[in-house]
Amino acid sequence: MRLVTWNINSVRLREALVLRLIDEIAPDVICLQETKVADAQFPVAAFAERGYTHTAIRGMKSYNGVAILSRLPLTGIGTRDWVGKADCRHVYATLPNGVELHNFYIPSGGDVPDPATNPKFDHKLRFVDEMTEWWPKTRSADHPMVAVGDFNIAPLEHDVWSHKQLLDVVSHTPIEVEKLTAMQASLGWVDVARTFVPADEKLYSWWSYRARDWRVSDRGRRLDHIWVTPALAGGLSGHVTLRDARGWGPKPSDHVPVIVDLAA
DNA sequence: ATGGTAGCGTAGCTA
């Protein structure tokens, strides 16, 4: 089973790029974040034509929004509100092989890495804390699960272009990394990309729009993740973080797809 | 230290 996650930064604007991804990698399941569209306006038709007739969509006008598009039937579709906000950051479903798939868009957290003065950063930390408590309370570590999405945190030193220069930049601060690591430990989640790419090798999934030339400056961060529970870890057969997609025109997303192949 | 770009929707918020 091939699964892909991509922060698309408006699914209506970049519908053609999702179709290109479908043509190039033929995923069974597509998880999108920042779809930025209410469910009634989601462009389901073009994806259904390509065979992605099973959907779990949770979106709102203008902001956030997550979606699962699948060639395989989905059951047990659900969504959850986090930190008391109905802001469309989580949708989940179960695949025919029994794998429960969770698609998240964790809050970005604003600019100032201080929860006392920046409510967005406080929201982000609470969001991750709530996930950490929720997993073991509602799910078992031996249940086959995949958790994907834009986690907006780059946990490892080589998940950012400069560990030292990003220590006080939201996405790589010690408190965020600590909380993400705690969440990972809650069920023993396995970080798929890092089982294929050694931890001492740079790996990014996001490059800012603000750089003059993202390729030349290459100041990226690995914000997008695929995690699996230990039950699935033995069946991982491939991973790609699709750097090329950062250059897909005419208007690329600032994130690139992360792809996994699972034995299940 | 600052400003740089992008999407939504048409001002200003969010990233």
GROMACS .gro file of C-alpha atoms in nm, chain A residues 6-236:
model
  231
    6TRP     CA    1   0.115   1.666   0.144
    7ASN     CA    2   0.044   2.013   0.278
    8ILE     CA    3  -0.108   2.146  -0.041
    9ASN     CA    4  -0.171   2.507   0.073
   10SER     CA    5  -0.510   2.538  -0.102
   11VAL     CA    6  -0.643   2.229  -0.278
   12ARG     CA    7  -0.852   2.438  -0.518
   13LEU     CA    8  -0.552   2.638  -0.638
   14ARG     CA    9  -0.331   2.330  -0.669
   15GLU     CA   10  -0.572   2.060  -0.783
   16ALA     CA   11  -0.358   2.006  -1.095
   17LEU     CA   12  -0.050   1.944  -0.882
   18VAL     CA   13  -0.230   1.672  -0.688
   19LEU     CA   14  -0.324   1.513  -1.022
   20ARG     CA   15   0.042   1.530  -1.125
   21LEU     CA   16   0.137   1.357  -0.802
   22ILE     CA   17  -0.122   1.087  -0.876
   23ASP     CA   18   0.020   1.037  -1.227
   24GLU     CA   19   0.378   1.022  -1.102
   25ILE     CA   20   0.355   0.805  -0.792
   26ALA     CA   21   0.013   0.633  -0.809
   27PRO     CA   22  -0.066   0.638  -0.437
   28ASP     CA   23  -0.347   0.430  -0.290
   29VAL     CA   24  -0.422   0.693  -0.028
   30ILE     CA   25  -0.361   1.069  -0.030
   31CYS     CA   26  -0.362   1.282   0.286
   32LEU     CA   27  -0.380   1.658   0.238
   33GLN     CA   28  -0.346   1.948   0.480
   34GLU     CA   29  -0.422   2.319   0.450
   35THR     CA   30  -0.692   2.249   0.198
   36LYS     CA   31  -0.846   2.589   0.286
   37VAL     CA   32  -1.194   2.504   0.166
   38ALA     CA   33  -1.532   2.418   0.318
   39ASP     CA   34  -1.643   2.058   0.255
   40ALA     CA   35  -1.920   2.154   0.010
   41GLN     CA   36  -1.666   2.333  -0.211
   42PHE     CA   37  -1.397   2.061  -0.202
   43PRO     CA   38  -1.305   1.963  -0.561
   44VAL     CA   39  -1.387   1.592  -0.533
   45ALA     CA   40  -1.476   1.531  -0.901
   46ALA     CA   41  -1.130   1.529  -1.058
   47PHE     CA   42  -0.998   1.291  -0.792
   48ALA     CA   43  -1.299   1.062  -0.821
   49GLU     CA   44  -1.232   1.038  -1.198
   50ARG     CA   45  -0.887   0.903  -1.114
   51GLY     CA   46  -1.034   0.644  -0.883
   52TYR     CA   47  -1.016   0.822  -0.549
   53THR     CA   48  -1.384   0.778  -0.477
   54HIS     CA   49  -1.354   0.728  -0.100
   55THR     CA   50  -1.306   1.046   0.099
   56ALA     CA   51  -1.288   1.174   0.453
   57ILE     CA   52  -1.288   1.552   0.440
   58ARG     CA   53  -1.290   1.808   0.719
   59GLY     CA   54  -1.245   2.163   0.603
   60MET     CA   55  -1.351   2.520   0.666
   61LYS     CA   56  -1.347   2.846   0.476
   62SER     CA   57  -1.004   3.005   0.421
   63TYR     CA   58  -0.798   2.829   0.687
   64ASN     CA   59  -0.663   2.485   0.781
   65GLY     CA   60  -0.854   2.181   0.655
   66VAL     CA   61  -0.755   1.814   0.614
   67ALA     CA   62  -0.863   1.544   0.373
   68ILE     CA   63  -0.811   1.174   0.300
   69LEU     CA   64  -0.866   1.067  -0.063
   70SER     CA   65  -0.854   0.693  -0.118
   71ARG     CA   66  -0.883   0.430  -0.388
   72LEU     CA   67  -0.964   0.184  -0.110
   73PRO     CA   68  -1.284   0.193   0.092
   74LEU     CA   69  -1.275   0.389   0.415
   75THR     CA   70  -1.464   0.290   0.728
   76GLY     CA   71  -1.478   0.435   1.077
   77ILE     CA   72  -1.439   0.789   0.948
   78GLY     CA   73  -1.405   1.043   1.226
   79THR     CA   74  -1.276   1.383   1.320
   80ARG     CA   75  -1.180   1.536   1.651
   81ASP     CA   76  -1.161   1.888   1.786
   82TRP     CA   77  -0.840   1.969   1.972
   83VAL     CA   78  -0.778   2.228   2.245
   84GLY     CA   79  -1.150   2.307   2.231
   85LYS     CA   80  -1.140   2.448   1.878
   86ALA     CA   81  -1.340   2.324   1.579
   87ASP     CA   82  -1.065   2.431   1.338
   88CYS     CA   83  -1.045   2.126   1.110
   89ARG     CA   84  -0.701   1.991   1.194
   90HIS     CA   85  -0.769   1.616   1.221
   91VAL     CA   86  -0.951   1.350   1.025
   92TYR     CA   87  -0.915   0.973   1.045
   93ALA     CA   88  -1.040   0.656   0.884
   94THR     CA   89  -0.976   0.282   0.874
   95LEU     CA   90  -0.847   0.110   0.558
   96PRO     CA   91  -0.955  -0.239   0.440
   97ASN     CA   92  -0.636  -0.393   0.582
   98GLY     CA   93  -0.737  -0.276   0.929
   99VAL     CA   94  -0.488   0.011   0.947
  100GLU     CA   95  -0.626   0.321   1.114
  101LEU     CA   96  -0.497   0.634   0.943
  102HIS     CA   97  -0.481   0.972   1.118
  103ASN     CA   98  -0.424   1.293   0.923
  104PHE     CA   99  -0.318   1.602   1.124
  105TYR     CA  100  -0.245   1.966   1.070
  106ILE     CA  101  -0.078   2.075   1.393
  107PRO     CA  102  -0.088   2.454   1.453
  108SER     CA  103   0.208   2.650   1.322
  109GLY     CA  104   0.250   2.847   1.645
  110GLY     CA  105   0.314   3.203   1.531
  111ASP     CA  106   0.646   3.382   1.552
  112VAL     CA  107   0.734   3.426   1.919
  113PRO     CA  108   0.835   3.104   2.099
  114ASP     CA  109   0.684   3.207   2.432
  115PRO     CA  110   0.348   3.062   2.541
  116ALA     CA  111   0.300   3.342   2.796
  117THR     CA  112   0.297   3.618   2.536
  118ASN     CA  113   0.202   3.432   2.216
  119PRO     CA  114  -0.136   3.256   2.228
  120LYS     CA  115  -0.060   3.072   1.901
  121PHE     CA  116   0.248   2.912   2.050
  122ASP     CA  117   0.051   2.821   2.361
  123HIS     CA  118  -0.215   2.663   2.137
  124LYS     CA  119   0.048   2.459   1.956
  125LEU     CA  120   0.203   2.325   2.275
  126ARG     CA  121  -0.140   2.239   2.420
  127PHE     CA  122  -0.235   2.067   2.095
  128VAL     CA  123   0.066   1.835   2.112
  129ASP     CA  124   0.014   1.774   2.484
  130GLU     CA  125  -0.345   1.676   2.421
  131MET     CA  126  -0.238   1.432   2.149
  132THR     CA  127   0.017   1.279   2.387
  133GLU     CA  128  -0.255   1.213   2.644
  134TRP     CA  129  -0.515   1.103   2.388
  135TRP     CA  130  -0.323   0.826   2.212
  136PRO     CA  131  -0.268   0.588   2.505
  137LYS     CA  132  -0.609   0.674   2.650
  138THR     CA  133  -0.798   0.572   2.334
  139ARG     CA  134  -0.563   0.352   2.132
  140SER     CA  135  -0.331   0.060   2.195
  141ALA     CA  136   0.032   0.055   2.082
  142ASP     CA  137  -0.018  -0.285   1.919
  143HIS     CA  138  -0.298  -0.152   1.698
  144PRO     CA  139  -0.178  -0.096   1.338
  145MET     CA  140  -0.192   0.280   1.287
  146VAL     CA  141  -0.039   0.548   1.069
  147ALA     CA  142  -0.024   0.912   1.177
  148VAL     CA  143   0.070   1.164   0.910
  149GLY     CA  144   0.059   1.531   0.840
  150ASP     CA  145   0.212   1.871   0.879
  151PHE     CA  146   0.327   1.854   1.240
  152ASN     CA  147   0.496   2.195   1.209
  153ILE     CA  148   0.789   2.069   1.419
  154ALA     CA  149   1.131   1.963   1.291
  155PRO     CA  150   1.259   1.745   1.576
  156LEU     CA  151   1.611   1.642   1.479
  157GLU     CA  152   1.927   1.848   1.434
  158HIS     CA  153   1.943   1.760   1.064
  159ASP     CA  154   1.572   1.823   1.009
  160VAL     CA  155   1.667   2.192   0.974
  161TRP     CA  156   1.929   2.376   0.771
  162SER     CA  157   2.095   2.516   1.083
  163HIS     CA  158   2.028   2.362   1.422
  164LYS     CA  159   2.200   2.649   1.606
  165GLN     CA  160   2.027   2.927   1.416
  166LEU     CA  161   1.684   2.771   1.457
  167LEU     CA  162   1.694   2.690   1.827
  168ASP     CA  163   1.481   2.995   1.903
  169VAL     CA  164   1.272   2.975   1.586
  170VAL     CA  165   0.923   2.829   1.621
  171SER     CA  166   0.926   2.475   1.474
  172HIS     CA  167   1.263   2.375   1.620
  173THR     CA  168   1.266   2.511   1.977
  174PRO     CA  169   1.363   2.267   2.255
  175ILE     CA  170   1.015   2.281   2.416
  176GLU     CA  171   0.842   2.185   2.090
  177VAL     CA  172   1.090   1.908   2.018
  178GLU     CA  173   1.052   1.779   2.374
  179LYS     CA  174   0.674   1.770   2.342
  180LEU     CA  175   0.678   1.606   1.998
  181THR     CA  176   0.924   1.346   2.127
  182ALA     CA  177   0.695   1.277   2.423
  183MET     CA  178   0.402   1.233   2.186
  184GLN     CA  179   0.608   0.993   1.976
  185ALA     CA  180   0.693   0.793   2.289
  186SER     CA  181   0.326   0.772   2.393
  187LEU     CA  182   0.269   0.474   2.163
  188GLY     CA  183   0.625   0.407   2.046
  189TRP     CA  184   0.557   0.571   1.708
  190VAL     CA  185   0.821   0.505   1.443
  191ASP     CA  186   0.940   0.801   1.234
  192VAL     CA  187   0.927   0.648   0.885
  193ALA     CA  188   1.151   0.891   0.696
  194ARG     CA  189   1.430   0.847   0.948
  195THR     CA  190   1.422   0.470   0.916
  196PHE     CA  191   1.529   0.523   0.553
  197VAL     CA  192   1.738   0.841   0.577
  198PRO     CA  193   2.011   0.841   0.847
  199ALA     CA  194   1.969   1.099   1.124
  200ASP     CA  195   2.299   1.270   1.030
  201GLU     CA  196   2.174   1.344   0.678
  202LYS     CA  197   1.983   1.666   0.603
  203LEU     CA  198   1.620   1.604   0.511
  204TYR     CA  199   1.357   1.874   0.453
  205SER     CA  200   0.992   1.879   0.348
  206TRP     CA  201   0.933   2.257   0.352
  207TRP     CA  202   1.110   2.561   0.211
  208SER     CA  203   0.984   2.916   0.272
  209TYR     CA  204   0.825   3.113  -0.008
  210ARG     CA  205   1.027   3.411   0.113
  211ALA     CA  206   1.364   3.292  -0.008
  212ARG     CA  207   1.482   3.446  -0.334
  213ASP     CA  208   1.575   3.099  -0.458
  214TRP     CA  209   1.475   2.805  -0.238
  215ARG     CA  210   1.713   2.571  -0.426
  216VAL     CA  211   2.017   2.792  -0.383
  217SER     CA  212   1.964   2.893  -0.019
  218ASP     CA  213   1.822   2.547   0.066
  219ARG     CA  214   1.706   2.666   0.409
  220GLY     CA  215   1.454   2.390   0.459
  221ARG     CA  216   1.289   2.219   0.752
  222ARG     CA  217   1.131   1.872   0.791
  223LEU     CA  218   0.784   1.964   0.915
  224ASP     CA  219   0.585   1.686   0.746
  225HIS     CA  220   0.589   1.340   0.894
  226ILE     CA  221   0.471   0.983   0.858
  227TRP     CA  222   0.467   0.781   1.177
  228VAL     CA  223   0.360   0.418   1.220
  229THR     CA  224   0.292   0.211   1.529
  230PRO     CA  225   0.542  -0.069   1.600
  231ALA     CA  226   0.296  -0.324   1.456
  232LEU     CA  227   0.361  -0.177   1.109
  233ALA     CA  228   0.730  -0.095   1.140
  234GLY     CA  229   0.850  -0.431   1.010
  235GLY     CA  230   0.655  -0.391   0.687
  236LEU     CA  231   0.800  -0.061   0.569
   0.00000   0.00000   0.00000
